[in-house]
């Protein structure tokens, strides 16, 4: 009897751990899906839920765009502050922190053409 309930308890613990991992595992998102980091990508985050630790993958032809980490002001104005972190590989992985993150392309006219996203992670 003792052996049985011990095994049952272990099984329950394993299930709970598995469930916990399932709900906390990081998700990888390709920004813009098949179109990638491109014009009019701005609405791509709509309806998706993000959590801290999720990874955004920005895919684009190297040299055609870049990815600049900005704040709300930079997002709205399309003007990154000097020294803003900039990614240029064309296959950039950015891990989300909790809160709202803003990314734009700083090539002339691109951010204005909606190569920008705002993502809120829980
Ligand atoms: C980003 O992650 C992908 C796999 O998801 C990998 O192929 C790529 O090399 C990574 N990019 C960088 C810059 O490390
Ligand atoms: Cu661009």
Tab-separated table of N, CA and C and ligand atoms in Angstrom:
chain	number	residue	atom	x	y	z
A	1	UNK	N	0.831	-1.217	0.000
A	1	UNK	CA	0.000	0.000	0.000
A	1	UNK	C	0.860	1.260	0.000
A	2	UNK	N	1.827	1.277	0.916
A	2	UNK	CA	2.703	2.451	1.017
A	2	UNK	C	3.416	2.667	-0.314
A	3	UNK	N	3.938	1.557	-0.870
A	3	UNK	CA	4.648	1.630	-2.147
A	3	UNK	C	3.779	2.224	-3.241
A	4	UNK	N	2.530	1.820	-3.262
A	4	UNK	CA	1.606	2.285	-4.292
A	4	UNK	C	1.346	3.780	-4.226
A	5	UNK	N	1.051	4.247	-3.019
A	5	UNK	CA	0.737	5.671	-2.930
A	5	UNK	C	1.996	6.507	-3.158
A	6	UNK	N	3.135	5.915	-2.822
A	6	UNK	CA	4.394	6.619	-3.074
A	6	UNK	C	4.573	6.817	-4.579
A	7	UNK	N	4.313	5.748	-5.331
A	7	UNK	CA	4.439	5.842	-6.790
A	7	UNK	C	3.411	6.815	-7.360
A	8	UNK	N	2.206	6.756	-6.812
A	8	UNK	CA	1.163	7.677	-7.278
A	8	UNK	C	1.580	9.121	-7.016
A	9	UNK	N	2.156	9.347	-5.831
A	9	UNK	CA	2.589	10.702	-5.482
A	9	UNK	C	3.704	11.158	-6.422
A	10	UNK	N	4.629	10.261	-6.696
A	10	UNK	CA	5.728	10.590	-7.617
A	10	UNK	C	5.181	10.953	-8.993
A	11	UNK	N	4.225	10.146	-9.446
A	11	UNK	CA	3.637	10.380	-10.767
A	11	UNK	C	2.986	11.753	-10.810
A	12	UNK	N	2.314	12.096	-9.732
A	12	UNK	CA	1.638	13.393	-9.657
A	12	UNK	C	2.662	14.528	-9.715
A	13	UNK	N	3.753	14.349	-8.972
A	13	UNK	CA	4.809	15.367	-8.970
A	13	UNK	C	5.386	15.518	-10.376
A	14	UNK	N	5.625	14.393	-11.039
A	14	UNK	CA	6.175	14.441	-12.399
A	14	UNK	C	5.227	15.192	-13.320
A	15	UNK	N	3.915	14.883	-13.208
A	15	UNK	CA	2.920	15.546	-14.054
A	15	UNK	C	2.925	17.043	-13.800
A	16	UNK	N	2.971	17.426	-12.531
A	16	UNK	CA	2.950	18.843	-12.172
A	16	UNK	C	4.191	19.548	-12.726
A	17	UNK	N	5.345	18.906	-12.603
A	17	UNK	CA	6.584	19.489	-13.120
A	17	UNK	C	6.481	19.665	-14.626
A	18	UNK	N	5.948	18.636	-15.292
A	18	UNK	CA	5.814	18.677	-16.746
A	18	UNK	C	4.909	19.834	-17.149
A	19	UNK	N	3.783	19.961	-16.451
A	19	UNK	CA	2.830	21.007	-16.745
A	19	UNK	C	3.476	22.377	-16.549
A	20	UNK	N	4.241	22.477	-15.466
A	20	UNK	CA	4.927	23.731	-15.157
A	20	UNK	C	5.893	24.101	-16.283
A	21	UNK	N	6.652	23.117	-16.746
A	21	UNK	CA	7.602	23.362	-17.839
A	21	UNK	C	6.860	23.792	-19.094
A	22	UNK	N	5.746	23.099	-19.362
A	22	UNK	CA	4.945	23.412	-20.548
A	22	UNK	C	4.539	24.876	-20.567
A	23	UNK	N	4.072	25.362	-19.402
A	23	UNK	CA	3.547	26.724	-19.422
A	23	UNK	C	4.661	27.766	-19.302
A	24	UNK	N	5.852	27.374	-18.890
A	24	UNK	CA	6.893	28.385	-18.737
A	24	UNK	C	7.940	28.339	-19.847
A	25	UNK	N	7.895	27.315	-20.709
A	25	UNK	CA	8.907	27.210	-21.767
A	25	UNK	C	8.876	28.450	-22.661
A	26	UNK	N	10.045	28.923	-23.021
A	26	UNK	CA	10.129	30.101	-23.883
A	26	UNK	C	9.659	29.745	-25.283
A	27	UNK	N	9.020	30.704	-25.930
A	27	UNK	CA	8.551	30.527	-27.304
A	27	UNK	C	9.428	31.370	-28.213
A	28	UNK	N	9.692	30.836	-29.389
A	28	UNK	CA	10.459	31.601	-30.370
A	28	UNK	C	9.493	32.085	-31.456
A	29	UNK	N	9.521	33.379	-31.719
A	29	UNK	CA	8.651	33.970	-32.729
A	29	UNK	C	9.494	34.535	-33.867
A	30	UNK	N	9.129	34.228	-35.093
A	30	UNK	CA	9.748	34.907	-36.228
A	30	UNK	C	8.920	36.152	-36.512
A	31	UNK	N	9.541	37.309	-36.305
A	31	UNK	CA	8.824	38.574	-36.469
A	31	UNK	C	8.361	38.715	-37.921
A	32	UNK	N	7.069	38.978	-38.101
A	32	UNK	CA	6.508	39.138	-39.441
A	32	UNK	C	6.198	37.818	-40.118
A	33	UNK	N	6.355	36.725	-39.401
A	33	UNK	CA	6.151	35.376	-39.949
A	33	UNK	C	6.946	35.218	-41.253
A	34	UNK	N	6.309	34.722	-42.324
A	34	UNK	CA	7.090	34.411	-43.530
A	34	UNK	C	7.637	35.663	-44.228
A	35	UNK	N	6.983	36.804	-44.022
A	35	UNK	CA	7.471	38.040	-44.651
A	35	UNK	C	8.719	38.573	-43.941
A	36	UNK	N	8.907	38.163	-42.708
A	36	UNK	CA	10.062	38.620	-41.947
A	36	UNK	C	9.941	40.063	-41.496
A	37	UNK	N	11.093	40.610	-41.142
A	37	UNK	CA	11.198	42.012	-40.680
A	37	UNK	C	11.141	42.881	-41.923
A	38	UNK	N	9.964	43.435	-42.215
A	38	UNK	CA	9.745	44.071	-43.508
A	38	UNK	C	8.725	45.195	-43.371
A	39	UNK	N	8.426	45.864	-44.480
A	39	UNK	CA	7.486	46.983	-44.449
A	39	UNK	C	6.128	46.508	-43.928
A	40	UNK	N	5.500	47.380	-43.164
A	40	UNK	CA	4.177	47.118	-42.595
A	40	UNK	C	4.133	45.954	-41.606
A	41	UNK	N	5.251	45.678	-40.983
A	41	UNK	CA	5.290	44.599	-39.986
A	41	UNK	C	4.656	45.045	-38.661
A	42	UNK	N	4.378	46.318	-38.563
A	42	UNK	CA	3.939	46.936	-37.303
A	42	UNK	C	2.786	46.218	-36.603
A	43	UNK	N	1.843	45.697	-37.374
A	43	UNK	CA	0.675	45.054	-36.754
A	43	UNK	C	0.881	43.589	-36.400
A	44	UNK	N	2.052	43.062	-36.762
A	44	UNK	CA	2.295	41.625	-36.534
A	44	UNK	C	2.067	41.187	-35.070
A	45	UNK	N	2.450	41.995	-34.067
A	45	UNK	CA	2.257	41.527	-32.683
A	45	UNK	C	0.792	41.448	-32.249
A	46	UNK	N	-0.117	42.098	-32.987
A	46	UNK	CA	-1.518	42.162	-32.548
A	46	UNK	C	-2.096	40.763	-32.344
A	47	UNK	N	-2.708	40.573	-31.195
A	47	UNK	CA	-3.391	39.315	-30.918
A	47	UNK	C	-2.473	38.201	-30.437
A	48	UNK	N	-1.172	38.478	-30.361
A	48	UNK	CA	-0.260	37.452	-29.850
A	48	UNK	C	0.051	37.743	-28.392
A	49	UNK	N	0.346	36.695	-27.625
A	49	UNK	CA	0.776	36.973	-26.249
A	49	UNK	C	2.213	36.528	-26.065
A	50	UNK	N	2.955	37.395	-25.449
A	50	UNK	CA	4.389	37.203	-25.251
A	50	UNK	C	4.687	37.149	-23.770
A	51	UNK	N	5.714	36.388	-23.417
A	51	UNK	CA	6.127	36.394	-22.018
A	51	UNK	C	7.640	36.606	-21.931
A	52	UNK	N	8.070	37.052	-20.785
A	52	UNK	CA	9.497	37.296	-20.581
A	52	UNK	C	10.248	36.004	-20.879
A	53	UNK	N	11.340	36.100	-21.606
A	53	UNK	CA	12.135	34.932	-21.967
A	53	UNK	C	11.858	34.438	-23.383
A	54	UNK	N	10.714	34.845	-23.948
A	54	UNK	CA	10.442	34.493	-25.341
A	54	UNK	C	11.478	35.177	-26.233
A	55	UNK	N	11.758	34.535	-27.370
A	55	UNK	CA	12.772	35.073	-28.271
A	55	UNK	C	12.116	35.558	-29.557
A	56	UNK	N	12.435	36.789	-29.931
A	56	UNK	CA	12.002	37.303	-31.225
A	56	UNK	C	13.145	37.110	-32.207
A	57	UNK	N	12.857	36.497	-33.342
A	57	UNK	CA	13.860	36.336	-34.388
A	57	UNK	C	13.506	37.302	-35.517
A	58	UNK	N	14.418	38.230	-35.767
A	58	UNK	CA	14.222	39.222	-36.832
A	58	UNK	C	14.963	38.728	-38.069
A	59	UNK	N	14.206	38.347	-39.099
A	59	UNK	CA	14.824	37.829	-40.325
A	59	UNK	C	14.657	38.835	-41.458
A	60	UNK	N	15.765	39.162	-42.107
A	60	UNK	CA	15.754	40.090	-43.240
A	60	UNK	C	17.064	39.902	-43.977
A	61	UNK	N	17.104	40.405	-45.205
A	61	UNK	CA	18.340	40.335	-45.976
A	61	UNK	C	19.334	41.297	-45.339
A	62	UNK	N	20.507	40.785	-45.012
A	62	UNK	CA	21.503	41.627	-44.354
A	62	UNK	C	21.784	42.844	-45.218
A	63	UNK	N	21.733	44.043	-44.611
A	63	UNK	CA	21.965	45.274	-45.365
A	63	UNK	C	20.684	45.924	-45.863
A	64	UNK	N	19.572	45.177	-45.839
A	64	UNK	CA	18.304	45.742	-46.301
A	64	UNK	C	17.567	46.450	-45.171
A	65	UNK	N	17.825	46.024	-43.938
A	65	UNK	CA	17.217	46.611	-42.752
A	65	UNK	C	18.202	46.467	-41.596
A	66	UNK	N	17.841	47.034	-40.478
A	66	UNK	CA	18.519	46.708	-39.223
A	66	UNK	C	17.453	46.662	-38.131
A	67	UNK	N	17.856	46.347	-36.930
A	67	UNK	CA	16.922	46.324	-35.794
A	67	UNK	C	17.542	47.152	-34.682
A	68	UNK	N	16.846	48.220	-34.308
A	68	UNK	CA	17.355	49.098	-33.259
A	68	UNK	C	16.397	49.050	-32.070
A	69	UNK	N	16.975	48.838	-30.894
A	69	UNK	CA	16.178	48.816	-29.668
A	69	UNK	C	15.948	50.256	-29.233
A	70	UNK	N	14.689	50.649	-29.121
A	70	UNK	CA	14.371	52.025	-28.744
A	70	UNK	C	13.380	52.041	-27.571
A	71	UNK	N	13.059	53.259	-27.130
A	71	UNK	CA	12.023	53.395	-26.106
A	71	UNK	C	10.747	53.903	-26.785
A	72	UNK	N	9.716	54.159	-25.978
A	72	UNK	CA	8.424	54.563	-26.541
A	72	UNK	C	8.575	55.797	-27.429
A	73	UNK	N	9.395	56.732	-26.977
A	73	UNK	CA	9.592	57.970	-27.723
A	73	UNK	C	10.246	57.697	-29.087
A	74	UNK	N	11.270	56.851	-29.068
A	74	UNK	CA	11.949	56.488	-30.315
A	74	UNK	C	11.024	55.747	-31.263
A	75	UNK	N	10.131	54.960	-30.680
A	75	UNK	CA	9.163	54.203	-31.480
A	75	UNK	C	8.210	55.156	-32.192
A	76	UNK	N	7.729	56.145	-31.459
A	76	UNK	CA	6.755	57.075	-32.029
A	76	UNK	C	7.435	58.021	-33.023
A	77	UNK	N	8.600	58.540	-32.632
A	77	UNK	CA	9.261	59.554	-33.465
A	77	UNK	C	10.083	58.943	-34.593
A	78	UNK	N	10.384	57.638	-34.496
A	78	UNK	CA	11.270	56.953	-35.453
A	78	UNK	C	12.696	57.489	-35.374
A	79	UNK	N	13.037	58.069	-34.243
A	79	UNK	CA	14.403	58.594	-34.071
A	79	UNK	C	15.062	57.930	-32.868
A	80	UNK	N	15.951	56.948	-33.134
A	80	UNK	CA	16.631	56.302	-32.011
A	80	UNK	C	17.620	57.256	-31.349
A	81	UNK	N	17.811	57.080	-30.050
A	81	UNK	CA	18.830	57.858	-29.348
A	81	UNK	C	20.202	57.385	-29.811
A	82	UNK	N	21.181	58.288	-29.789
A	82	UNK	CA	22.538	57.911	-30.146
A	82	UNK	C	22.992	56.773	-29.241
A	83	UNK	N	23.671	55.808	-29.801
A	83	UNK	CA	24.201	54.704	-29.009
A	83	UNK	C	23.199	53.597	-28.743
A	84	UNK	N	22.012	53.647	-29.363
A	84	UNK	CA	21.022	52.586	-29.156
A	84	UNK	C	21.556	51.259	-29.672
A	85	UNK	N	21.214	50.186	-28.972
A	85	UNK	CA	21.667	48.854	-29.390
A	85	UNK	C	21.082	48.528	-30.756
A	86	UNK	N	21.962	48.129	-31.673
A	86	UNK	CA	21.565	47.886	-33.063
A	86	UNK	C	22.022	46.502	-33.505
A	87	UNK	N	21.127	45.784	-34.136
A	87	UNK	CA	21.430	44.448	-34.664
A	87	UNK	C	21.432	44.521	-36.191
A	88	UNK	N	22.374	43.807	-36.815
A	88	UNK	CA	22.515	43.920	-38.268
A	88	UNK	C	22.734	42.572	-38.973
A	89	UNK	N	22.579	41.455	-38.248
A	89	UNK	CA	22.962	40.166	-38.850
A	89	UNK	C	21.972	39.645	-39.883
A	90	UNK	N	20.712	40.142	-39.836
A	90	UNK	CA	19.697	39.588	-40.730
A	90	UNK	C	19.020	38.365	-40.142
A	91	UNK	N	19.504	37.942	-38.975
A	91	UNK	CA	18.935	36.778	-38.281
A	91	UNK	C	19.157	37.022	-36.787
A	92	UNK	N	18.535	38.107	-36.316
A	92	UNK	CA	18.845	38.597	-34.971
A	92	UNK	C	17.879	38.030	-33.945
A	93	UNK	N	18.416	37.478	-32.887
A	93	UNK	CA	17.596	36.903	-31.819
A	93	UNK	C	17.590	37.840	-30.626
A	94	UNK	N	16.419	38.244	-30.239
A	94	UNK	CA	16.322	39.138	-29.085
A	94	UNK	C	15.374	38.520	-28.060
A	95	UNK	N	15.885	38.327	-26.849
A	95	UNK	CA	15.084	37.742	-25.772
A	95	UNK	C	14.305	38.846	-25.071
A	96	UNK	N	13.003	38.645	-24.951
A	96	UNK	CA	12.142	39.670	-24.361
A	96	UNK	C	12.262	39.704	-22.839
A	97	UNK	N	12.341	40.907	-22.318
A	97	UNK	CA	12.238	41.120	-20.880
A	97	UNK	C	10.770	41.436	-20.583
A	98	UNK	N	10.368	41.310	-19.324
A	98	UNK	CA	9.000	41.664	-18.948
A	98	UNK	C	8.780	43.148	-19.215
A	99	UNK	N	7.593	43.481	-19.652
A	99	UNK	CA	7.275	44.872	-19.952
A	99	UNK	C	7.197	45.092	-21.449
A	100	UNK	N	7.228	46.355	-21.846
A	100	UNK	CA	7.066	46.688	-23.258
A	100	UNK	C	8.412	46.982	-23.899
A	101	UNK	N	8.660	46.349	-25.026
A	101	UNK	CA	9.893	46.570	-25.786
A	101	UNK	C	9.519	47.160	-27.136
A	102	UNK	N	10.422	47.991	-27.644
A	102	UNK	CA	10.171	48.676	-28.911
A	102	UNK	C	11.358	48.460	-29.833
A	103	UNK	N	11.084	48.117	-31.073
A	103	UNK	CA	12.136	47.895	-32.059
A	103	UNK	C	11.766	48.619	-33.343
A	104	UNK	N	12.761	49.271	-33.943
A	104	UNK	CA	12.519	49.935	-35.232
A	104	UNK	C	13.692	49.630	-36.167
A	105	UNK	N	13.467	49.885	-37.457
A	105	UNK	CA	14.569	49.888	-38.413
A	105	UNK	C	14.964	51.341	-38.582
A	106	UNK	N	16.273	51.629	-38.520
A	106	UNK	CA	16.693	53.032	-38.589
A	106	UNK	C	17.124	53.462	-39.982
A	107	UNK	N	16.910	52.611	-40.996
A	107	UNK	CA	17.220	53.035	-42.369
A	107	UNK	C	16.240	54.161	-42.731
A	108	UNK	N	16.725	55.163	-43.497
A	108	UNK	CA	15.862	56.314	-43.789
A	108	UNK	C	14.501	55.897	-44.354
A	109	UNK	N	13.446	56.365	-43.706
A	109	UNK	CA	12.089	56.130	-44.191
A	109	UNK	C	11.482	54.791	-43.804
A	110	UNK	N	12.289	53.866	-43.318
A	110	UNK	CA	11.735	52.527	-43.057
A	110	UNK	C	10.799	52.499	-41.839
A	111	UNK	N	11.234	53.093	-40.762
A	111	UNK	CA	10.377	53.110	-39.565
A	111	UNK	C	9.067	53.830	-39.890
A	112	UNK	N	9.182	54.914	-40.653
A	112	UNK	CA	7.986	55.663	-41.063
A	112	UNK	C	7.084	54.784	-41.930
A	113	UNK	N	7.666	53.806	-42.610
A	113	UNK	CA	6.892	52.860	-43.433
A	113	UNK	C	6.572	51.598	-42.633
A	114	UNK	N	6.501	51.778	-41.314
A	114	UNK	CA	6.006	50.734	-40.399
A	114	UNK	C	6.926	49.531	-40.242
A	115	UNK	N	8.234	49.749	-40.406
A	115	UNK	CA	9.188	48.707	-40.006
A	115	UNK	C	9.525	48.984	-38.539
A	116	UNK	N	8.558	48.660	-37.704
A	116	UNK	CA	8.667	48.919	-36.264
A	116	UNK	C	7.681	48.011	-35.554
A	117	UNK	N	8.040	47.567	-34.376
A	117	UNK	CA	7.068	46.831	-33.563
A	117	UNK	C	7.187	47.222	-32.095
A	118	UNK	N	6.078	47.036	-31.428
A	118	UNK	CA	5.952	47.278	-29.997
A	118	UNK	C	5.396	45.970	-29.421
A	119	UNK	N	6.128	45.391	-28.462
A	119	UNK	CA	5.754	44.081	-27.942
A	119	UNK	C	5.725	44.131	-26.419
A	120	UNK	N	4.632	43.678	-25.832
A	120	UNK	CA	4.544	43.645	-24.373
A	120	UNK	C	4.586	42.202	-23.884
A	121	UNK	N	5.555	41.925	-23.035
A	121	UNK	CA	5.720	40.575	-22.486
A	121	UNK	C	5.266	40.554	-21.036
A	122	UNK	N	4.565	39.496	-20.657
A	122	UNK	CA	4.093	39.373	-19.270
A	122	UNK	C	5.153	38.742	-18.401
B	1	LIG	C1	19.337	33.101	-34.043
B	1	LIG	O1	18.739	31.840	-33.859
B	1	LIG	C2	18.720	31.037	-35.019
B	1	LIG	C3	18.003	29.757	-34.643
B	1	LIG	O2	16.744	30.018	-34.164
B	1	LIG	C4	20.108	30.787	-35.510
B	1	LIG	O3	20.054	30.067	-36.714
B	1	LIG	C5	20.821	32.099	-35.734
B	1	LIG	O4	22.166	31.867	-36.069
B	1	LIG	C6	20.770	32.959	-34.506
B	1	LIG	N1	21.340	34.268	-34.815
B	1	LIG	C7	22.406	34.763	-34.187
B	1	LIG	C8	22.854	36.108	-34.643
B	1	LIG	O5	22.981	34.189	-33.283
B	2	LIG	CU1	14.548	48.808	-42.787
